[in-house]
Every structure is written in structure tokens, then in C-alpha cells.
Amino acid sequence: MSLIARPPVRVFLQMLLLGTFVSGQADHISDINCLKSISESLEDPYDNLKSWSFSSSSICNFLGVVCWNEFQNDVFSLDLSYLGLNGKFPRGVGNCTRLTALDLSNNNLSGHLPSDIEEILQFVTFLDLSSNNFSGEIPPGIADCVYLNGLRLENNQLTGQIPWQLGRLTRIKIFSVAHNLLSGPVPDFVNLNVTSDCYKNNTGLCGEPLKPCKELQVWKIFPETESPFRYAFGVGFEFSVLSVLVFLFSYSAGLVYFGRKGSKEREYVAYSKLTNVKHLQQASNKIPVLESLVTRMNFEELSVAANNFSKNNIIGMGKMGAVYKATVSNGNWFLAIKRIPNSQNFDHEFFSEVMALGRLKHPNIVRLLGFSSKDKEKLLVYKYEPNGSLYERLHSMKGETQTMEWPVRVKIAVGLARGLAWLHHNHYLPTAHLNVSSKCILLNPKFEPKLSNFTGAIFFNANNTKVAKSKTCELGHMKKDVYSFGVVLLELITGKKPSETNDSRNPERTSDVCYDLDEVVDKSLIWKEFDGEIIQLLRIACDCVQPLPDERPTMVQVYKTLRAMGEKYGLSDDSQTSTLLIFEMDPWRLQVK
């Protein structure tokens, strides 16, 4: 059944806030079966999905899974990009009945897209199948996914025409079918101004904004509102012309496919340019670039959720503005909204945050759900983390420091090291945070750390051919993060504020703490049989805060050491970061003098 016949459902934000669809309560068993089906139907040569342990009571901590509510097995979005998966399109994803976003990009999936895709992904708002090996035609039924805000099909082997019905998608903001084998006229979108880049390397396509279709304009299948005679004439003429073009297309298809070689590398270079914030700020239209990464939300509805940004809803203050707690209508789910009243003064920080968190997805990095913009004001919307920041837990809550036992501190140290190691050394978009502190480390209900505040982050091009110069600069920035991580470790060990142990103008003063053990260790940790681990963690911290950057380890080395300590407390390894062992083959990324 076409989704158009269903009662109207509000788009992404209201689904997020209300937490319900027209069908009422979701069947959470169905969501578990959904992930089981996906895991069973796909080949996983790198064992990335091994962390999906269905013996666990919760699927919300699975790699790539974000739930509507952290305490219910109700899948909100699924991101399985860059995992090297093989197989066909996983039809079992349809059992995730409240799924709003699906990202299967940059894998090795093949075969045809499902002809009933509109039934499988009924409520999806964002679908990314780019950079795979999908073939065949684009199913016209995808136009019945009427809530689509983004559709990315580039870098595949799709053939035939682009369904003209896609032009009916009134909410579509992101669309790309570049680097395929498509032909015929392009759709006429109602509310989207599509550029030629969205169609590039499909030599058979024509129509605005590409070359005119000329006499082949009759290829276009007419809408039902056109007369039956014109429709029949168009189809008949299309058939006769098609026979002539078969030869031409078969000749050109080989050239197009050959030209696709290295398209992923070109895509990366293009994206690397976008991640340069200065380049982005010079762009004539910035918002569409951001919309390709995260969802743009309704400003008024966010304001209502935050009680019209009442002072009573403020949960934090930062350089750019206040952070507000927003409550959903059913009171079971919360958002954290950073309000930037005069965003013109913080353009660099705002775009850095969206560009970073829109692409960097890891269990130990805070989740950016969306953004909003109105006049000179901008909003950043995050998942609310109820335990606040590590700084608040250690220093601002009277009596709470005593409740943070040593295993919890180890869990935070291991999680932060894991996140920074992945951030620095992933081959997709290596990043230096440059602002690591206990104030930007948020804690979820299970005290798992989430690194936030990427306003000063620097991105690096993993494919830069000027290896020596770029890697040296990259390591220099990353060693600053290593130093900051060491300061956080000292906070966990001493329970003291950074100002009491750290002097950024004189790193030697910070390292002096390492030689005064009796005075620095938090008294609540003494005589609890953790002395050996405390000394081990203190040694790691002292290595990280060495005055000379070349004497500091890399975050991969730090994480490998801490991981062994975490295993004593049942802290399982994260499959995304376990792949960092690959980086041992890269001498630049692990260089330590």
C-alpha cells in the first residue's frame, strides 16, 4: 500500500519529540529481529558487527544504532557506513518499524534495490546508499517515501531512467545520483534546486540543469494529469527511439564505468574541501551543505520544547551561549539545545561543530541530532546526557565525588582514550579536537564518556600526497590532545581541578605532580586495593603531559595500554576502535621518539 494513503504524519522533529507514530506503541521485539536479520543477511569480513550481542538486554549500545529512548529497544537511526559489508540490500530493515534514517554508504553491497522499498522504509527521512555496487533501475516506489529529506544514491552502477515521480518529494533537500549509468530526462523537483553536480558522470542524462533533451524530450513519461493520447504517444515514441540508443549507450557505458575508477578518492578530496571551515564560510550558500550532514529542525517547535528558552531550563553556559534542556511532550525523552543568539560572531565555531559531529560518529563522541537557524540565531540539538559533565561530577557536586568509585573512573578513562584514538587515527577523517577537558566530557546514565565541543577542531586529509609535511603538522596538533588527555587523567586520579595541577604556560610544572604521589592521589581511592592500577594510570598521565610533544605517546598507544586495564572490569572493546591496530602499519601515525 502506498504511504500516500496513510493519515498524515509530521516530519522528523515531531516524530522525535512525540516519540510515537500513527500506529501507536512500536513492537520492540520487532526491532531486535530487525537487527538480527540484518546481521544474518550481510557478510561482515571485518567482524564489525560482532559487538551486536543479542544476549544483551539492550540493542541501543550496538555499533551504528541510535534509539528513540535509551531505555527501550526502539531503533531511531541506523548507520552502518564504512564497515566493508557485502551482500544485498537487507530487507529485514523493514522490521525496524520506527526507523527514520538509514546509512549503508561506502560498503560493497550489490544487486537491485527492492521494488517495494516504500513498504520497507515507510517513515525514513534520510536514506544514504551511496558508494556501493547497487545495479538495476531506481524503483519508482521510492517516491512514496514521502518524508524523505535526503536521498543519496551516488557512486553505484544504477541504470535506466530516474523516476520522474521523485520530483513529487516536497520535503527533499538533499539529492544525488552522480557517478552512475543513468540516462533520460531528470526529474522536475517541486521544492529543490538541483545542481549539475548531483547528476555528474551520467552521460545519458539530459534536462535542466544539464544539456537540453532536444528531440528526445518526448522520453519523459507524462504525469497522469496529461492527456491519454500524449501519454501513449510518448511511450510509443520512447520505445522506437530506445532501439537506436541501445547501441550508443552500450558504447558509452564502458567509458562511463571506466571513468568511475577512483571516484571514491575524488569524493573524499571534495569532502575534505568542505571540511575546511574557511572554505565553507566563503561558500555562497552554507545551509544546504550542513543539511547534507544533519537534519535541519523547526525553530519554533524546538523553542516550545525548551519552554521558550526559559532561564529555568538552562543546564549549562558556554562561550557561544546557553544550553537548555528540552522536554518531549510525553516526558520520557530529553534534548540538549545549545542556543547561539548572535551566530554571526561564532560562524567558525558553529560550522566546525556541525561539520565535525555530522560525520564523526563513534560511541564516545556526543551525538548531534540536528540544527536550526532563524534570522541571526542558530540552535544545535544534541542528545541529552543526564549525568552532566565530568567536571561537574568531580568538582561541582558536593558529596558526589565520593560516589565515583575507581572502576567508574577507569571506565571514563578507557572510553575517552578509545574515542580520541579513533578520532585521531581513523582513515576516513582524522581530526584533532584541540579543546579536550573535563568540561567537554559528558556522561550518559551508564557513565560512558561522550566527547563534545568540536568548535575548534581541525580536520586532516587522509589522502594528502604531501605526506611528510602534513603528517608532521597532524601529529603536532594531536599531541596537544594527548597532553589534554593526560590532564583529564590527573583530574580522575587526584580529584583536583586542572588549575591546581596544570599550568599550560609551563608544562614542566604539570609533570611535577607525578613525583609527589602521596599528596596528589584522591584520598577516597587510598587503601581500596587499587594502588597498583592508580600508579599505572598515573604513569600514563605523566607520559601524556611531558613538556616536549615528541616525548608523548599517541592515543592509540595509550588506548592499547588502558584497554587491558578496562578488561579487568568487563569493559568490552569497541569494534570501530579495535580496527586501529591496522594503524600500526603507518609509522607516521605511531611515531614516538
Coordinates of C-alpha atoms in Angstrom, one line a residue:
M1 CA 0.0 0.0 0.0
S2 CA 1.3 3.4 -0.8
L3 CA 2.2 5.6 2.1
I4 CA 0.3 8.5 0.5
A5 CA -3.0 6.8 1.5
R6 CA -2.0 6.8 5.2
P7 CA -3.0 9.6 7.6
P8 CA -0.5 12.5 7.6
V9 CA 2.4 12.2 10.0
R10 CA 4.6 15.2 10.9
V11 CA 8.2 15.1 9.8
F12 CA 11.4 14.4 11.6
L13 CA 11.3 16.8 14.6
Q14 CA 7.8 16.0 15.7
M15 CA 8.4 12.3 15.4
L16 CA 11.5 12.9 17.6
L17 CA 9.6 14.9 20.2
L18 CA 6.4 13.0 20.4
G19 CA 8.1 9.6 20.2
T20 CA 5.0 8.0 18.5
F21 CA 3.7 7.1 15.1
V22 CA 0.1 6.7 14.0
S23 CA 0.4 3.0 14.7
G24 CA 1.0 3.7 18.4
Q25 CA 3.5 1.8 20.5
A26 CA 6.3 0.1 18.5
D27 CA 6.9 -3.6 18.8
H28 CA 10.4 -3.6 20.3
I29 CA 10.8 -7.3 19.7
S30 CA 10.4 -6.4 16.0
D31 CA 13.4 -4.1 16.3
I32 CA 15.6 -6.8 17.8
N33 CA 14.5 -9.2 15.0
C34 CA 15.3 -6.3 12.6
L35 CA 19.0 -6.2 13.7
K36 CA 19.2 -10.0 13.8
S37 CA 18.0 -10.2 10.2
I38 CA 20.5 -7.5 9.1
S39 CA 23.4 -9.3 10.8
E40 CA 22.5 -12.6 9.3
S41 CA 21.9 -11.3 5.8
L42 CA 25.1 -9.4 5.4
E43 CA 28.7 -10.7 5.1
D44 CA 30.9 -8.9 7.7
P45 CA 34.5 -9.7 6.7
Y46 CA 36.0 -7.4 9.3
D47 CA 33.7 -8.5 12.1
N48 CA 32.5 -5.0 12.7
L49 CA 29.1 -6.3 13.8
K50 CA 30.4 -8.8 16.3
S51 CA 29.6 -6.3 19.0
W52 CA 25.9 -6.9 18.3
S53 CA 25.4 -9.3 21.2
F54 CA 21.8 -10.2 21.2
S55 CA 22.2 -11.8 24.7
S56 CA 22.3 -8.3 25.9
S57 CA 19.1 -6.7 27.2
S58 CA 19.6 -3.6 25.2
I59 CA 20.4 -3.0 21.5
C60 CA 20.8 0.7 21.9
N61 CA 24.6 0.5 22.5
F62 CA 25.1 -1.6 19.4
L63 CA 27.5 -0.2 16.8
G64 CA 25.7 2.2 14.5
V65 CA 22.4 2.0 16.4
V66 CA 20.7 5.1 17.9
C67 CA 17.4 4.5 19.8
W68 CA 14.5 6.8 20.3
N69 CA 14.8 6.2 24.0
E70 CA 17.9 4.8 25.6
F71 CA 15.9 2.5 27.9
Q72 CA 13.8 0.9 25.1
N73 CA 14.8 -1.2 22.2
D74 CA 13.3 1.1 19.6
V75 CA 15.6 2.0 16.7
F76 CA 15.7 5.6 15.7
S77 CA 18.5 5.6 13.1
L78 CA 21.0 3.0 11.8
D79 CA 24.4 3.9 10.5
L80 CA 26.4 1.0 9.0
S81 CA 28.6 3.1 6.7
Y82 CA 32.3 2.3 6.1
L83 CA 32.1 -1.2 7.5
G84 CA 33.1 -3.2 4.4
L85 CA 29.9 -5.1 4.4
N86 CA 29.0 -7.5 1.5
G87 CA 25.6 -8.7 0.3
K88 CA 22.3 -7.5 -1.0
F89 CA 20.0 -4.7 0.4
P90 CA 18.9 -6.0 3.8
R91 CA 15.2 -6.4 3.6
G92 CA 15.0 -7.2 7.3
V93 CA 15.5 -3.5 8.0
G94 CA 11.7 -3.1 7.5
N95 CA 11.2 -4.7 10.9
C96 CA 12.6 -1.6 12.5
T97 CA 9.2 0.0 12.3
R98 CA 10.1 3.4 13.5
L99 CA 13.4 3.9 11.6
T100 CA 13.9 7.4 10.4
A101 CA 17.4 7.3 9.0
L102 CA 19.4 4.6 7.2
D103 CA 23.0 4.9 6.1
L104 CA 24.6 1.9 4.3
S105 CA 27.1 4.0 2.3
N106 CA 30.7 3.1 1.5
N107 CA 30.2 -0.7 1.6
N108 CA 30.3 -3.5 -1.0
L109 CA 26.5 -4.1 -1.3
S110 CA 25.2 -5.1 -4.7
G111 CA 22.1 -6.3 -6.5
H112 CA 18.9 -4.4 -7.3
L113 CA 17.2 -2.0 -4.9
P114 CA 13.8 -3.5 -3.6
S115 CA 10.9 -2.7 -5.8
D116 CA 8.8 -2.3 -2.7
I117 CA 11.2 -0.1 -0.9
E118 CA 8.4 2.3 0.1
E119 CA 6.9 -0.5 2.2
I120 CA 10.3 -1.4 3.8
L121 CA 11.2 2.2 4.7
Q122 CA 7.9 3.7 5.4
F123 CA 8.9 6.6 7.7
V124 CA 12.5 7.2 6.6
T125 CA 13.6 10.8 6.4
F126 CA 17.2 10.2 5.3
L127 CA 18.5 7.3 3.0
D128 CA 22.1 7.0 2.0
L129 CA 23.1 4.1 -0.2
S130 CA 26.0 5.8 -1.9
S131 CA 29.4 4.3 -2.8
N132 CA 28.2 0.7 -3.2
N133 CA 27.7 -1.6 -6.2
F134 CA 23.9 -1.5 -6.5
S135 CA 22.7 -2.1 -10.0
G136 CA 19.4 -2.1 -11.9
E137 CA 16.9 0.7 -12.0
I138 CA 15.9 3.1 -9.3
P139 CA 12.5 1.8 -8.0
P140 CA 9.7 4.4 -8.7
G141 CA 8.1 3.4 -5.3
I142 CA 10.9 5.4 -3.6
A143 CA 8.8 8.5 -4.4
D144 CA 6.2 7.1 -2.0
C145 CA 8.7 7.6 0.9
V146 CA 7.1 10.9 1.3
Y147 CA 9.0 12.0 4.4
L148 CA 12.4 11.9 2.6
N149 CA 14.6 14.9 3.4
G150 CA 17.7 13.3 1.9
L151 CA 18.4 10.7 -0.8
R152 CA 21.9 9.8 -1.8
L153 CA 22.5 7.1 -4.5
E154 CA 25.8 8.3 -6.0
N155 CA 28.7 6.1 -6.8
N156 CA 26.8 2.9 -7.8
Q157 CA 26.0 1.2 -11.1
L158 CA 22.4 2.1 -11.4
T159 CA 20.9 2.1 -14.9
G160 CA 17.8 3.3 -16.7
Q161 CA 15.9 6.5 -16.1
I162 CA 15.5 8.4 -12.9
P163 CA 11.8 8.0 -11.9
W164 CA 10.0 11.3 -12.7
Q165 CA 7.9 10.7 -9.6
L166 CA 10.8 11.7 -7.4
G167 CA 10.0 15.3 -8.3
R168 CA 6.9 14.9 -6.1
L169 CA 9.0 14.6 -3.0
T170 CA 8.1 18.0 -1.5
R171 CA 10.4 17.7 1.6
I172 CA 13.5 16.6 -0.3
K173 CA 16.6 18.8 0.4
I174 CA 19.5 16.5 -0.5
F175 CA 19.6 14.5 -3.7
S176 CA 22.5 12.9 -5.6
V177 CA 22.7 10.2 -8.3
A178 CA 26.2 11.2 -9.5
H179 CA 28.6 8.6 -10.9
N180 CA 26.1 6.0 -12.1
L181 CA 25.0 4.8 -15.6
L182 CA 21.7 6.6 -15.7
S183 CA 20.0 8.0 -18.9
G184 CA 17.0 10.0 -19.9
P185 CA 15.4 13.2 -18.6
V186 CA 16.0 14.3 -15.0
P187 CA 13.0 14.8 -12.6
D188 CA 11.5 18.3 -12.2
F189 CA 11.6 18.8 -8.4
V190 CA 8.9 20.9 -6.8
N191 CA 10.9 22.4 -3.9
L192 CA 14.6 21.6 -4.7
N193 CA 17.0 23.4 -6.9
V194 CA 19.3 20.6 -8.1
T195 CA 22.7 21.4 -9.4
S196 CA 24.6 19.6 -12.2
D197 CA 26.9 18.1 -9.6
C198 CA 24.1 15.9 -8.4
Y199 CA 24.0 14.2 -11.8
K200 CA 27.6 14.3 -13.0
N201 CA 29.2 11.3 -14.7
N202 CA 25.9 10.1 -16.1
T203 CA 26.4 10.9 -19.7
G204 CA 23.0 9.8 -20.8
L205 CA 21.1 12.3 -18.6
C206 CA 19.5 15.5 -20.0
G207 CA 17.3 18.3 -19.0
E208 CA 17.7 21.3 -16.6
P209 CA 20.3 21.9 -15.2
L210 CA 22.1 19.6 -17.8
K211 CA 22.0 19.9 -21.5
P212 CA 18.6 20.1 -23.2
C213 CA 17.0 16.8 -24.1
K214 CA 16.1 18.3 -27.6
E215 CA 14.0 16.0 -29.7
L216 CA 14.3 13.3 -27.0
Q217 CA 12.2 15.4 -24.7
V218 CA 9.4 13.0 -25.5
W219 CA 11.2 10.4 -23.5
K220 CA 9.7 11.8 -20.4
I221 CA 6.8 9.8 -19.1
F222 CA 3.9 12.3 -18.7
P223 CA 2.1 12.7 -15.4
E224 CA -1.4 11.3 -15.1
T225 CA -2.8 14.9 -15.5
E226 CA -1.6 14.8 -19.1
S227 CA -4.0 13.6 -21.8
P228 CA -4.0 9.8 -22.5
F229 CA -3.1 10.4 -26.2
R230 CA 0.0 12.4 -25.3
Y231 CA 1.0 9.7 -22.7
A232 CA 0.5 6.8 -25.3
F233 CA 2.4 8.8 -27.9
G234 CA 5.2 9.4 -25.6
V235 CA 5.6 5.8 -24.6
G236 CA 5.4 4.6 -28.2
F237 CA 8.0 7.1 -29.4
E238 CA 10.2 6.3 -26.5
F239 CA 10.3 2.6 -27.5
S240 CA 11.3 3.4 -31.1
V241 CA 14.0 5.8 -30.1
L242 CA 15.3 3.4 -27.4
S243 CA 16.3 0.8 -30.0
V244 CA 18.5 3.4 -31.7
L245 CA 20.1 4.4 -28.4
V246 CA 20.9 0.9 -27.2
F247 CA 24.0 0.8 -29.4
L248 CA 25.1 4.3 -28.4
F249 CA 24.6 3.6 -24.7
S250 CA 26.3 0.3 -24.7
Y251 CA 29.3 2.0 -26.2
S252 CA 29.3 5.0 -23.9
A253 CA 28.5 2.9 -20.8
G254 CA 32.0 1.3 -20.9
L255 CA 33.5 4.8 -20.9
V256 CA 31.4 5.9 -18.0
Y257 CA 32.2 2.9 -15.9
F258 CA 35.9 3.3 -16.7
G259 CA 35.6 6.9 -15.7
R260 CA 34.2 5.9 -12.3
K261 CA 37.5 4.4 -11.3
G262 CA 38.8 6.3 -8.3
S263 CA 35.5 8.1 -7.8
K264 CA 35.6 7.4 -4.1
E265 CA 39.0 9.1 -3.9
R266 CA 37.7 12.1 -5.7
E267 CA 34.7 12.2 -3.4
Y268 CA 37.0 12.2 -0.4
V269 CA 39.0 15.1 -1.8
A270 CA 35.8 17.0 -2.4
Y271 CA 34.6 16.3 1.1
S272 CA 37.9 17.3 2.6
K273 CA 37.5 20.8 1.0
L274 CA 34.1 21.1 2.6
T275 CA 35.5 20.3 6.0
N276 CA 37.8 23.3 5.7
V277 CA 35.7 25.8 7.6
K278 CA 37.3 28.8 6.0
H279 CA 36.3 27.4 2.6
L280 CA 32.8 26.8 3.9
Q281 CA 32.4 30.3 5.2
Q282 CA 33.2 31.7 1.7
A283 CA 30.5 29.5 0.1
S284 CA 27.5 31.3 -1.3
N285 CA 25.0 29.0 0.4
K286 CA 26.2 27.2 3.6
I287 CA 23.0 25.8 4.9
P288 CA 22.5 23.1 2.2
V289 CA 26.0 21.8 2.9
L290 CA 25.1 21.4 6.6
E291 CA 21.7 19.8 5.7
S292 CA 23.7 17.1 3.8
L293 CA 25.2 16.1 7.2
V294 CA 22.5 16.5 9.8
T295 CA 18.8 17.3 9.8
R296 CA 17.6 20.8 9.9
M297 CA 14.8 21.2 12.5
N298 CA 11.9 23.6 13.1
F299 CA 13.0 26.5 15.2
E300 CA 9.6 27.2 16.7
E301 CA 9.0 23.6 17.8
L302 CA 12.4 23.5 19.4
S303 CA 11.6 26.7 21.3
V304 CA 8.4 25.2 22.6
A305 CA 10.2 22.0 23.7
A306 CA 12.7 24.2 25.7
N307 CA 9.9 26.1 27.3
N308 CA 10.6 29.2 25.1
F309 CA 14.2 29.1 26.3
S310 CA 13.2 29.8 29.9
K311 CA 16.0 30.5 32.4
N312 CA 14.7 27.6 34.4
N313 CA 15.7 25.3 31.5
I314 CA 19.4 26.3 31.4
I315 CA 21.7 23.4 32.2
G316 CA 25.0 25.0 31.1
M317 CA 26.7 28.1 29.8
G318 CA 29.4 28.3 27.2
K319 CA 31.3 30.8 25.1
M320 CA 28.7 30.7 22.3
G321 CA 25.6 30.8 24.6
A322 CA 23.4 28.8 27.0
V323 CA 22.5 25.2 26.8
Y324 CA 18.8 24.3 27.5
K325 CA 17.1 21.1 28.5
A326 CA 14.2 20.4 26.2
T327 CA 11.4 18.0 27.3
V328 CA 9.3 15.9 24.9
S329 CA 5.6 16.0 25.3
N330 CA 5.4 12.6 26.9
G331 CA 8.2 13.5 29.4
N332 CA 10.2 10.4 28.7
W333 CA 12.9 11.8 26.4
F334 CA 15.0 14.9 26.5
L335 CA 17.2 17.0 24.3
A336 CA 20.0 19.4 25.0
I337 CA 19.8 22.6 22.8
K338 CA 22.7 25.0 22.5
R339 CA 21.3 28.4 21.7
I340 CA 23.6 30.9 19.8
P341 CA 21.8 34.3 20.0
N342 CA 24.2 36.2 17.7
S343 CA 25.6 33.5 15.5
Q344 CA 27.5 35.9 13.2
N345 CA 30.1 36.2 16.0
F346 CA 30.5 32.4 16.1
D347 CA 30.3 31.3 12.5
H348 CA 33.6 29.5 12.6
E349 CA 32.6 27.6 15.8
F350 CA 29.1 26.8 14.6
F351 CA 30.2 25.3 11.3
S352 CA 33.1 23.4 12.9
E353 CA 30.7 21.8 15.3
V354 CA 28.2 20.7 12.6
M355 CA 30.9 19.6 10.1
A356 CA 32.6 17.5 12.8
L357 CA 29.7 15.9 14.5
G358 CA 27.8 15.5 11.3
R359 CA 30.3 13.0 10.0
L360 CA 32.3 11.7 13.1
K361 CA 30.2 9.0 14.6
H362 CA 31.5 6.9 17.5
P363 CA 30.1 5.6 20.8
N364 CA 32.4 8.0 22.7
I365 CA 31.5 11.1 20.7
V366 CA 28.4 13.1 21.5
R367 CA 25.5 12.7 19.1
L368 CA 24.4 15.8 17.2
L369 CA 20.7 15.3 16.2
G370 CA 20.2 18.4 14.2
F371 CA 20.4 22.2 13.9
S372 CA 18.1 25.1 13.3
S373 CA 18.5 28.7 12.0
K374 CA 16.3 31.7 12.2
D375 CA 17.5 35.3 11.4
K376 CA 20.8 35.7 13.3
E377 CA 20.1 32.9 15.8
K378 CA 21.2 29.3 15.5
L379 CA 20.5 26.2 17.5
L380 CA 22.4 23.0 17.9
V381 CA 20.4 20.0 19.1
Y382 CA 22.1 17.1 20.9
K383 CA 21.0 14.0 22.8
Y384 CA 20.7 14.9 26.5
E385 CA 23.2 13.2 28.8
P386 CA 21.7 13.2 32.3
N387 CA 24.9 12.8 34.3
G388 CA 26.3 16.2 33.1
S389 CA 30.0 16.7 32.5
L390 CA 32.9 15.0 34.2
Y391 CA 33.9 18.4 35.6
E392 CA 30.6 18.7 37.4
R393 CA 30.8 15.2 38.8
L394 CA 34.3 15.7 40.1
H395 CA 34.2 19.3 41.3
S396 CA 30.8 20.9 41.4
M397 CA 28.5 18.4 43.1
K398 CA 29.1 18.3 46.8
G399 CA 29.5 14.7 48.1
E400 CA 29.2 13.2 44.6
T401 CA 33.0 12.7 44.2
Q402 CA 32.8 10.0 46.9
T403 CA 30.3 8.1 44.8
M404 CA 32.7 7.9 41.8
E405 CA 34.5 4.7 42.6
W406 CA 37.7 3.6 40.9
P407 CA 36.1 1.3 38.4
V408 CA 33.9 4.2 37.2
R409 CA 37.0 6.4 36.7
V410 CA 38.7 3.6 34.8
K411 CA 35.6 3.3 32.6
I412 CA 35.7 7.0 31.8
A413 CA 39.5 7.0 31.1
V414 CA 39.2 3.9 28.8
G415 CA 36.2 5.4 26.9
L416 CA 37.8 8.8 26.4
A417 CA 41.1 7.2 25.2
R418 CA 39.1 5.0 22.8
G419 CA 37.2 8.0 21.4
L420 CA 40.4 10.1 20.9
A421 CA 42.3 7.2 19.4
W422 CA 39.6 6.7 16.8
L423 CA 39.3 10.5 16.3
H424 CA 43.0 10.9 15.6
H425 CA 43.7 7.7 13.6
N426 CA 40.6 6.8 11.6
H427 CA 41.4 6.7 7.9
Y428 CA 38.2 8.5 7.0
L429 CA 38.6 11.9 8.5
P430 CA 41.5 12.2 11.0
T431 CA 40.7 15.0 13.4
A432 CA 42.4 16.9 16.2
H433 CA 40.0 18.1 18.9
L434 CA 42.2 20.8 20.5
N435 CA 39.9 21.5 23.3
V436 CA 39.8 18.4 25.4
S437 CA 38.9 19.0 29.1
S438 CA 36.6 17.5 31.7
K439 CA 34.1 20.2 30.9
C440 CA 33.5 18.8 27.4
I441 CA 33.3 15.2 28.5
L442 CA 29.6 14.3 29.0
L443 CA 28.5 11.2 30.9
N444 CA 25.5 9.1 30.0
P445 CA 23.4 7.1 32.5
K446 CA 26.0 4.3 32.5
F447 CA 28.8 6.8 33.0
E448 CA 30.2 6.2 29.5
P449 CA 32.0 9.3 28.4
K450 CA 30.9 11.3 25.3
L451 CA 33.4 13.9 23.9
S452 CA 31.7 17.1 22.9
N453 CA 32.6 20.7 21.9
F454 CA 34.3 20.4 18.5
T455 CA 34.2 24.2 17.8
G456 CA 38.0 24.4 17.5
A457 CA 38.6 21.1 15.8
I458 CA 41.0 20.7 12.9
F459 CA 40.4 18.1 10.1
F460 CA 43.1 16.4 8.1
N461 CA 43.0 14.9 4.6
A462 CA 43.9 11.2 4.9
N463 CA 44.8 11.1 1.2
N464 CA 47.2 14.1 1.3
T465 CA 50.1 13.4 -1.0
K466 CA 52.4 15.7 0.8
V467 CA 52.9 13.1 3.4
A468 CA 55.9 14.3 5.4
K469 CA 54.8 17.9 5.9
S470 CA 51.1 17.1 6.5
K471 CA 51.8 14.2 8.9
T472 CA 54.3 16.3 11.0
C473 CA 51.7 19.0 11.3
E474 CA 49.0 16.5 12.1
L475 CA 51.0 14.8 14.8
G476 CA 51.8 18.2 16.4
H477 CA 48.1 19.0 16.8
M478 CA 47.2 15.6 18.0
K479 CA 50.0 15.6 20.6
K480 CA 48.2 18.7 22.1
D481 CA 45.1 16.4 22.6
V482 CA 47.4 13.8 24.2
Y483 CA 48.6 16.4 26.7
S484 CA 45.0 17.5 27.5
F485 CA 44.0 13.8 27.9
G486 CA 46.8 13.5 30.5
V487 CA 45.4 16.4 32.4
V488 CA 42.0 14.8 32.5
L489 CA 43.6 11.6 33.8
L490 CA 45.2 13.6 36.6
E491 CA 41.8 15.0 37.5
L492 CA 40.4 11.5 37.7
I493 CA 43.3 10.4 39.9
T494 CA 43.6 13.5 42.1
G495 CA 40.0 14.8 42.2
K496 CA 41.5 18.2 41.9
K497 CA 40.6 20.9 39.3
P498 CA 43.0 21.4 36.4
S499 CA 44.1 24.8 37.7
E500 CA 45.5 23.0 40.8
T501 CA 47.7 20.6 38.8
N502 CA 48.1 22.1 35.4
D503 CA 50.0 25.1 34.0
S504 CA 49.7 25.3 30.2
R505 CA 52.4 28.0 30.1
N506 CA 54.8 25.7 32.0
P507 CA 54.2 22.0 31.2
E508 CA 57.1 21.1 33.5
R509 CA 55.0 22.2 36.4
T510 CA 52.2 19.9 35.5
S511 CA 54.6 16.9 35.1
D512 CA 56.0 17.7 38.6
V513 CA 52.7 16.3 40.0
C514 CA 54.0 12.9 39.0
Y515 CA 56.7 13.0 41.6
D516 CA 54.5 13.8 44.6
L517 CA 52.3 10.7 44.8
D518 CA 51.3 10.9 48.5
E519 CA 49.9 14.4 48.0
V520 CA 48.1 14.0 44.7
V521 CA 46.0 10.8 44.8
D522 CA 42.4 11.3 45.8
K523 CA 42.1 10.3 49.4
S524 CA 38.8 8.4 48.7
L525 CA 40.8 6.0 46.5
I526 CA 43.5 5.1 49.0
W527 CA 43.6 1.7 50.8
K528 CA 41.0 0.1 48.5
E529 CA 43.3 -2.4 46.7
F530 CA 43.6 -0.2 43.6
D531 CA 47.0 1.2 44.4
G532 CA 48.8 -0.7 41.6
E533 CA 46.2 0.5 39.0
I534 CA 46.4 4.0 40.3
I535 CA 50.1 4.1 39.9
Q536 CA 49.8 2.6 36.4
L537 CA 47.2 5.2 35.3
L538 CA 49.4 8.0 36.9
R539 CA 52.4 6.8 34.8
I540 CA 50.3 7.0 31.7
A541 CA 49.1 10.5 32.7
C542 CA 52.7 11.6 33.3
D543 CA 53.8 10.3 29.9
C544 CA 51.0 12.3 28.3
V545 CA 51.9 15.6 29.9
Q546 CA 55.6 15.5 29.1
P547 CA 56.8 19.0 28.2
L548 CA 58.1 18.1 24.8
P549 CA 55.4 16.8 22.4
D550 CA 57.8 14.3 20.8
E551 CA 58.1 12.5 24.2
R552 CA 54.3 12.0 24.4
P553 CA 52.7 8.7 23.2
T554 CA 50.0 8.6 20.6
M555 CA 46.4 8.0 21.6
V556 CA 46.5 4.5 20.0
Q557 CA 49.3 3.6 22.3
V558 CA 47.5 5.0 25.3
Y559 CA 44.3 3.2 24.4
K560 CA 46.1 -0.2 24.0
T561 CA 47.5 0.1 27.5
L562 CA 44.3 1.3 29.1
R563 CA 42.2 -1.4 27.3
A564 CA 44.0 -4.1 29.2
M565 CA 43.1 -2.4 32.5
G566 CA 39.5 -2.0 31.3
E567 CA 39.1 -5.7 30.5
K568 CA 39.5 -6.4 34.2
Y569 CA 36.2 -4.6 34.8
G570 CA 34.4 -6.2 31.9
L571 CA 34.8 -3.2 29.6
S572 CA 34.5 -4.8 26.1
D573 CA 36.4 -3.4 23.2
D574 CA 34.6 -1.3 20.6
S575 CA 34.8 -2.8 17.1
Q576 CA 35.3 0.6 15.5
T577 CA 38.4 1.3 17.6
S578 CA 39.7 -2.2 17.6
T579 CA 40.4 -1.8 13.9
L580 CA 43.0 0.8 15.0
L581 CA 45.5 -2.0 15.2
I582 CA 45.8 -1.5 11.4
F583 CA 47.4 1.8 12.0
E584 CA 50.5 0.1 13.5
M585 CA 51.5 -0.3 9.8
D586 CA 51.5 3.5 9.5
P587 CA 54.8 4.8 11.0
W588 CA 53.7 8.4 10.9
R589 CA 50.6 7.8 13.0
L590 CA 52.5 5.9 15.7
Q591 CA 55.8 7.7 15.7
V592 CA 57.2 8.2 19.2
K593 CA 60.8 9.3 19.9

